[in-house]
PDB file of C-alpha atoms in Angstrom:
ATOM      1  CA  VAL A   1      -2.181  -9.354 -10.547  1.00 44.00           C
ATOM      2  CA  ARG A   2      -3.275  -9.188  -6.914  1.00 44.00           C
ATOM      3  CA  SER A   3      -3.477  -5.693  -5.498  1.00 46.00           C
ATOM      4  CA  ASP A   4      -3.268  -6.238  -1.750  1.00 47.00           C
ATOM      5  CA  ALA A   5      -0.389  -4.420  -0.078  1.00 49.00           C
ATOM      6  CA  THR A   6       0.954  -7.576   1.596  1.00 52.00           C
ATOM      7  CA  MET A   7       2.017  -9.171  -1.664  1.00 61.00           C
ATOM      8  CA  PRO A   8       5.677  -8.470  -2.421  1.00 86.00           C
ATOM      9  CA  PHE A   9       6.404  -6.641  -5.657  1.00 94.00           C
ATOM     10  CA  THR A  10       2.791  -5.612  -6.216  1.00 94.00           C
ATOM     11  CA  ARG A  11       3.774  -2.336  -7.886  1.00 95.00           C
ATOM     12  CA  GLU A  12       6.419  -4.064 -10.004  1.00 97.00           C
ATOM     13  CA  LEU A  13       3.928  -6.684 -11.192  1.00 95.00           C
ATOM     14  CA  THR A  14       1.339  -4.045 -12.035  1.00 96.00           C
ATOM     15  CA  VAL A  15       3.818  -1.915 -13.998  1.00 97.00           C
ATOM     16  CA  LEU A  16       5.321  -4.958 -15.677  1.00 95.00           C
ATOM     17  CA  ALA A  17       1.986  -6.450 -16.729  1.00 95.00           C
ATOM     18  CA  GLU A  18       0.942  -3.238 -18.483  1.00 96.00           C
ATOM     19  CA  THR A  19       4.371  -2.715 -20.020  1.00 96.00           C
ATOM     20  CA  VAL A  20       4.634  -6.266 -21.349  1.00 95.00           C
ATOM     21  CA  ARG A  21       1.123  -6.001 -22.830  1.00 96.00           C
ATOM     22  CA  ARG A  22       2.264  -2.908 -24.744  1.00 96.00           C
ATOM     23  CA  ALA A  23       5.513  -4.642 -25.759  1.00 96.00           C
ATOM     24  CA  SER A  24       3.600  -7.701 -26.982  1.00 94.00           C
ATOM     25  CA  ALA A  25       1.275  -5.551 -29.066  1.00 96.00           C
ATOM     26  CA  LEU A  26       4.295  -3.814 -30.588  1.00 95.00           C
ATOM     27  CA  LEU A  27       5.920  -7.174 -31.377  1.00 93.00           C
ATOM     28  CA  LEU A  28       2.770  -8.346 -33.121  1.00 93.00           C
ATOM     29  CA  ARG A  29       2.529  -5.131 -35.159  1.00 93.00           C
ATOM     30  CA  HIS A  30       6.085  -5.718 -36.406  1.00 90.00           C
ATOM     31  CA  TYR A  31       5.363  -9.421 -36.972  1.00 92.00           C
ATOM     32  CA  ALA A  32       2.530  -8.479 -39.338  1.00 92.00           C
ATOM     33  CA  THR A  33       4.864  -6.433 -41.563  1.00 87.00           C
ATOM     34  CA  ASP A  34       7.522  -7.192 -44.140  1.00 86.00           C
ATOM     35  CA  PHE A  35      10.393  -6.486 -41.715  1.00 81.00           C
ATOM     36  CA  ALA A  36      14.107  -6.471 -42.531  1.00 80.00           C
ATOM     37  CA  VAL A  37      16.646  -8.636 -40.688  1.00 81.00           C
ATOM     38  CA  GLU A  38      20.171  -7.508 -39.761  1.00 76.00           C
ATOM     39  CA  TRP A  39      23.095  -9.609 -38.654  1.00 68.00           C
ATOM     40  CA  LYS A  40      24.488  -8.383 -35.322  1.00 64.00           C
ATOM     41  CA  GLY A  41      27.506 -10.686 -35.146  1.00 59.00           C
ATOM     42  CA  VAL A  42      26.025 -13.371 -32.890  1.00 57.00           C
ATOM     43  CA  GLY A  43      22.528 -13.594 -34.276  1.00 58.00           C
ATOM     44  CA  ASP A  44      19.791 -11.837 -36.128  1.00 63.00           C
ATOM     45  CA  ARG A  45      18.140  -8.591 -35.100  1.00 76.00           C
ATOM     46  CA  THR A  46      15.077  -6.798 -36.384  1.00 81.00           C
ATOM     47  CA  ALA A  47      13.508  -3.398 -35.880  1.00 85.00           C
ATOM     48  CA  ALA A  48      11.151  -5.188 -33.492  1.00 89.00           C
ATOM     49  CA  ASP A  49      14.094  -6.124 -31.227  1.00 89.00           C
ATOM     50  CA  ARG A  50      15.162  -2.482 -31.019  1.00 89.00           C
ATOM     51  CA  ALA A  51      11.673  -0.977 -30.697  1.00 92.00           C
ATOM     52  CA  VAL A  52      10.512  -3.379 -27.990  1.00 95.00           C
ATOM     53  CA  ASN A  53      13.824  -2.989 -26.137  1.00 95.00           C
ATOM     54  CA  ALA A  54      13.344   0.792 -26.119  1.00 96.00           C
ATOM     55  CA  LEU A  55       9.726   0.496 -24.929  1.00 97.00           C
ATOM     56  CA  LEU A  56      10.599  -1.871 -22.090  1.00 97.00           C
ATOM     57  CA  VAL A  57      13.729  -0.027 -20.950  1.00 97.00           C
ATOM     58  CA  ASP A  58      12.055   3.397 -21.075  1.00 97.00           C
ATOM     59  CA  ALA A  59       9.062   2.162 -19.069  1.00 98.00           C
ATOM     60  CA  LEU A  60      11.224   0.438 -16.452  1.00 98.00           C
ATOM     61  CA  ARG A  61      13.487   3.491 -16.103  1.00 97.00           C
ATOM     62  CA  ALA A  62      10.480   5.772 -15.684  1.00 98.00           C
ATOM     63  CA  ALA A  63       8.825   3.549 -13.073  1.00 98.00           C
ATOM     64  CA  PHE A  64      11.967   2.443 -11.208  1.00 98.00           C
ATOM     65  CA  PRO A  65      14.693   5.065 -11.807  1.00 97.00           C
ATOM     66  CA  ASP A  66      17.067   3.685  -9.165  1.00 96.00           C
ATOM     67  CA  ASP A  67      17.082   0.132 -10.556  1.00 97.00           C
ATOM     68  CA  GLY A  68      19.696  -1.242 -12.915  1.00 96.00           C
ATOM     69  CA  ILE A  69      18.655  -2.540 -16.318  1.00 96.00           C
ATOM     70  CA  CYS A  70      20.522  -5.198 -18.276  1.00 95.00           C
ATOM     71  CA  ALA A  71      18.914  -5.330 -21.722  1.00 94.00           C
ATOM     72  CA  GLU A  72      19.981  -7.410 -24.686  1.00 89.00           C
ATOM     73  CA  GLU A  73      19.642  -4.617 -27.258  1.00 87.00           C
ATOM     74  CA  SER A  74      21.115  -1.864 -25.066  1.00 85.00           C
ATOM     75  CA  ASP A  75      24.747  -0.825 -24.628  1.00 82.00           C
ATOM     76  CA  GLY A  76      26.686  -3.922 -23.531  1.00 81.00           C
ATOM     77  CA  ALA A  77      29.007  -2.144 -21.097  1.00 87.00           C
ATOM     78  CA  GLU A  78      26.110  -0.305 -19.462  1.00 88.00           C
ATOM     79  CA  SER A  79      24.120  -3.535 -19.132  1.00 87.00           C
ATOM     80  CA  ALA A  80      27.098  -5.411 -17.670  1.00 88.00           C
ATOM     81  CA  ALA A  81      27.700  -2.648 -15.118  1.00 89.00           C
ATOM     82  CA  ALA A  82      24.017  -2.670 -14.121  1.00 89.00           C
ATOM     83  CA  ALA A  83      24.051  -6.437 -13.658  1.00 86.00           C
ATOM     84  CA  ALA A  84      27.285  -6.363 -11.621  1.00 89.00           C
ATOM     85  CA  ARG A  85      26.406  -3.532  -9.223  1.00 90.00           C
ATOM     86  CA  GLY A  86      24.067  -5.534  -6.994  1.00 87.00           C
ATOM     87  CA  GLY A  87      20.753  -4.364  -5.627  1.00 94.00           C
ATOM     88  CA  ARG A  88      17.770  -4.397  -7.977  1.00 96.00           C
ATOM     89  CA  CYS A  89      18.366  -5.135 -11.648  1.00 96.00           C
ATOM     90  CA  TRP A  90      15.862  -5.812 -14.432  1.00 97.00           C
ATOM     91  CA  PHE A  91      16.888  -8.267 -17.155  1.00 96.00           C
ATOM     92  CA  VAL A  92      15.283  -7.684 -20.549  1.00 96.00           C
ATOM     93  CA  ASP A  93      15.231  -9.813 -23.673  1.00 94.00           C
ATOM     94  CA  PRO A  94      12.878  -7.818 -25.893  1.00 94.00           C
ATOM     95  CA  LEU A  95      12.476 -10.569 -28.460  1.00 91.00           C
ATOM     96  CA  ASP A  96      13.431 -13.994 -27.224  1.00 91.00           C
ATOM     97  CA  GLY A  97      13.316 -16.219 -30.259  1.00 88.00           C
ATOM     98  CA  THR A  98      14.356 -13.758 -32.966  1.00 85.00           C
ATOM     99  CA  ARG A  99      15.122 -16.656 -35.331  1.00 86.00           C
ATOM    100  CA  GLU A 100      11.602 -18.022 -34.768  1.00 91.00           C
ATOM    101  CA  PHE A 101      10.161 -14.526 -35.241  1.00 89.00           C
ATOM    102  CA  VAL A 102      12.040 -14.250 -38.558  1.00 87.00           C
ATOM    103  CA  ASP A 103      10.885 -17.743 -39.565  1.00 90.00           C
ATOM    104  CA  ARG A 104       7.336 -16.704 -38.644  1.00 91.00           C
ATOM    105  CA  ASN A 105       6.587 -19.844 -36.674  1.00 93.00           C
ATOM    106  CA  GLY A 106       4.988 -17.997 -33.744  1.00 90.00           C
ATOM    107  CA  GLU A 107       7.465 -19.226 -31.112  1.00 93.00           C
ATOM    108  CA  PHE A 108       8.797 -15.965 -29.647  1.00 92.00           C
ATOM    109  CA  CYS A 109       8.127 -13.665 -26.712  1.00 92.00           C
ATOM    110  CA  ALA A 110       9.325 -10.635 -24.777  1.00 93.00           C
ATOM    111  CA  MET A 111      10.984 -11.630 -21.492  1.00 94.00           C
ATOM    112  CA  VAL A 112      11.577  -9.466 -18.435  1.00 96.00           C
ATOM    113  CA  GLY A 113      12.726 -10.423 -14.970  1.00 95.00           C
ATOM    114  CA  LEU A 114      13.832  -8.710 -11.788  1.00 96.00           C
ATOM    115  CA  ALA A 115      16.763  -9.811  -9.642  1.00 95.00           C
ATOM    116  CA  VAL A 116      17.532  -8.431  -6.207  1.00 95.00           C
ATOM    117  CA  ASP A 117      21.095  -8.911  -4.998  1.00 93.00           C
ATOM    118  CA  GLY A 118      21.664 -11.534  -7.688  1.00 91.00           C
ATOM    119  CA  ARG A 119      18.535 -13.568  -6.875  1.00 93.00           C
ATOM    120  CA  ALA A 120      15.645 -13.836  -9.338  1.00 93.00           C
ATOM    121  CA  VAL A 121      12.511 -12.575  -7.608  1.00 93.00           C
ATOM    122  CA  LEU A 122      10.096 -11.726 -10.398  1.00 93.00           C
TER     123      LEU A 122
END
């Protein structure tokens, strides 16, 4: 991450890099355990989905309290309202590839992006 003040979203990148490192470490700790899988109606979910979602959302809210957050494992109505309001909104998929995580094939990740006025910027 570059730190010069002329680069747009420098603070966001710095916060996000540290937060995603922590989220990745948490995912790998769960991956190394004998975790349970729940059915959530449209797919599988694990404790890792919920824990990483909480870590990412809490960190983003603390760093950027005025931004909206649309997170896969958060309240659906709240996430939809955040996404629809315009302005800055973070989009969070705490465990993209839950099926692959469950199958233990190594093809999963935490994904986070920032949109401003409906345009992906980060």
